[in-house]
């Protein structure tokens, strides 16, 4: 067998293997320290309104259907919370979106 060819295959395998390990370690650290945050959602209701919130990194949205008055509040890391204006709706679905500078930790719907 050609030893030069064998060494080349080993070198390429080692580079790919090391790159894969490095990317895996980065991903684990990023998730652990909050650099990459998977999206999540939650639902809430007050009887007249049914709302869903979604958070993904720095942004959050709330979608409410039904009738009533509500607003979106986002718990932002290292800055004041984002609070939308009050939304009065008489039916259908309405969506509000807000953004934090660094990271959105949680989003809630407040009812009036």
Tab-separated table of C-alpha atoms in Angstrom:
chain	number	residue	atom	x	y	z
A	1	UNK	CA	0.000	0.000	0.000
A	2	UNK	CA	1.172	3.521	-0.772
A	3	UNK	CA	2.309	5.055	2.542
A	4	UNK	CA	2.069	8.637	1.239
A	5	UNK	CA	-1.588	8.041	0.332
A	6	UNK	CA	-2.263	6.452	3.753
A	7	UNK	CA	-0.687	9.417	5.590
A	8	UNK	CA	-2.792	11.825	3.531
A	9	UNK	CA	-6.017	9.988	4.431
A	10	UNK	CA	-5.074	9.995	8.123
A	11	UNK	CA	-4.246	13.714	8.031
A	12	UNK	CA	-7.599	14.550	6.391
A	13	UNK	CA	-9.515	12.325	8.846
A	14	UNK	CA	-7.727	13.891	11.815
A	15	UNK	CA	-8.518	17.441	10.602
A	16	UNK	CA	-12.199	16.612	10.093
A	17	UNK	CA	-12.380	14.801	13.427
A	18	UNK	CA	-10.757	17.682	15.320
A	19	UNK	CA	-12.985	20.250	13.556
A	20	UNK	CA	-16.088	18.254	14.520
A	21	UNK	CA	-14.991	18.050	18.150
A	22	UNK	CA	-14.224	21.793	18.231
A	23	UNK	CA	-17.647	22.663	16.801
A	24	UNK	CA	-19.324	20.351	19.323
A	25	UNK	CA	-17.487	21.966	22.244
A	26	UNK	CA	-18.410	25.441	20.954
A	27	UNK	CA	-22.098	24.503	20.648
A	28	UNK	CA	-22.223	23.057	24.165
A	29	UNK	CA	-20.537	26.151	25.627
A	30	UNK	CA	-22.784	28.496	23.650
A	31	UNK	CA	-25.912	26.763	24.948
A	32	UNK	CA	-24.536	26.616	28.495
A	33	UNK	CA	-23.610	30.301	28.637
A	34	UNK	CA	-26.689	31.520	26.772
A	35	UNK	CA	-25.012	32.654	23.571
A	36	UNK	CA	-27.373	30.490	21.540
A	37	UNK	CA	-30.833	30.127	22.925
A	38	UNK	CA	-33.385	27.844	21.355
A	39	UNK	CA	-36.811	29.301	20.684
A	40	UNK	CA	-39.600	28.508	23.119
A	41	UNK	CA	-43.251	29.369	23.456
A	42	UNK	CA	-45.967	29.557	26.097
A	43	UNK	CA	-49.716	30.077	26.158
A	44	UNK	CA	-51.983	32.016	28.510
A	45	UNK	CA	-55.639	32.971	28.679
A	46	UNK	CA	-57.960	35.218	30.659
A	47	UNK	CA	-61.193	33.625	29.464
A	48	UNK	CA	-61.820	36.106	26.634
A	49	UNK	CA	-58.343	36.154	25.096
A	50	UNK	CA	-56.117	33.214	24.231
A	51	UNK	CA	-52.481	34.239	23.778
A	52	UNK	CA	-49.258	32.576	22.713
A	53	UNK	CA	-45.803	34.047	23.305
A	54	UNK	CA	-42.599	33.038	21.547
A	55	UNK	CA	-39.035	34.001	22.478
A	56	UNK	CA	-36.037	33.575	20.209
A	57	UNK	CA	-32.686	35.148	21.106
A	58	UNK	CA	-33.306	38.926	21.238
A	59	UNK	CA	-36.896	39.038	19.965
A	60	UNK	CA	-40.281	37.971	21.270
A	61	UNK	CA	-43.806	37.950	19.875
A	62	UNK	CA	-47.263	37.564	21.331
A	63	UNK	CA	-50.319	36.561	19.339
A	64	UNK	CA	-53.748	36.870	20.936
A	65	UNK	CA	-57.150	35.891	19.600
A	66	UNK	CA	-60.532	36.828	21.035
A	67	UNK	CA	-61.715	40.040	22.650
A	68	UNK	CA	-60.071	42.171	25.316
A	69	UNK	CA	-57.157	44.462	26.127
A	70	UNK	CA	-53.573	43.223	26.498
A	71	UNK	CA	-49.913	44.125	26.065
A	72	UNK	CA	-46.603	42.322	25.564
A	73	UNK	CA	-43.874	42.495	28.228
A	74	UNK	CA	-40.380	41.118	27.490
A	75	UNK	CA	-37.845	40.454	30.236
A	76	UNK	CA	-34.641	41.777	28.637
A	77	UNK	CA	-31.182	40.900	29.948
A	78	UNK	CA	-28.995	43.843	31.077
A	79	UNK	CA	-31.593	46.499	30.198
A	80	UNK	CA	-35.103	47.658	31.049
A	81	UNK	CA	-38.013	45.436	30.076
A	82	UNK	CA	-39.698	46.034	26.741
A	83	UNK	CA	-43.398	46.877	27.197
A	84	UNK	CA	-45.708	47.360	24.218
A	85	UNK	CA	-48.641	49.716	24.096
A	86	UNK	CA	-52.020	48.333	25.171
A	87	UNK	CA	-53.896	46.521	22.409
A	88	UNK	CA	-57.688	46.560	22.397
A	89	UNK	CA	-59.189	44.000	20.079
A	90	UNK	CA	-62.753	43.024	19.316
A	91	UNK	CA	-62.054	39.646	17.707
A	92	UNK	CA	-59.705	37.923	15.329
A	93	UNK	CA	-55.977	37.613	15.989
A	94	UNK	CA	-53.440	40.360	16.675
A	95	UNK	CA	-49.659	39.960	16.912
A	96	UNK	CA	-47.147	42.221	18.676
A	97	UNK	CA	-43.365	41.931	18.401
A	98	UNK	CA	-40.639	43.423	20.563
A	99	UNK	CA	-36.854	43.376	20.583
A	100	UNK	CA	-34.165	43.501	23.259
A	101	UNK	CA	-30.614	44.676	22.603
A	102	UNK	CA	-28.831	41.689	24.169
A	103	UNK	CA	-31.171	38.816	25.021
A	104	UNK	CA	-34.874	38.237	25.595
A	105	UNK	CA	-35.207	35.987	28.645
A	106	UNK	CA	-38.993	35.674	28.840
A	107	UNK	CA	-42.181	37.120	27.354
A	108	UNK	CA	-45.563	37.487	29.016
A	109	UNK	CA	-48.948	38.893	28.111
A	110	UNK	CA	-50.527	41.264	30.621
A	111	UNK	CA	-54.308	41.668	30.602
A	112	UNK	CA	-56.189	44.821	31.563
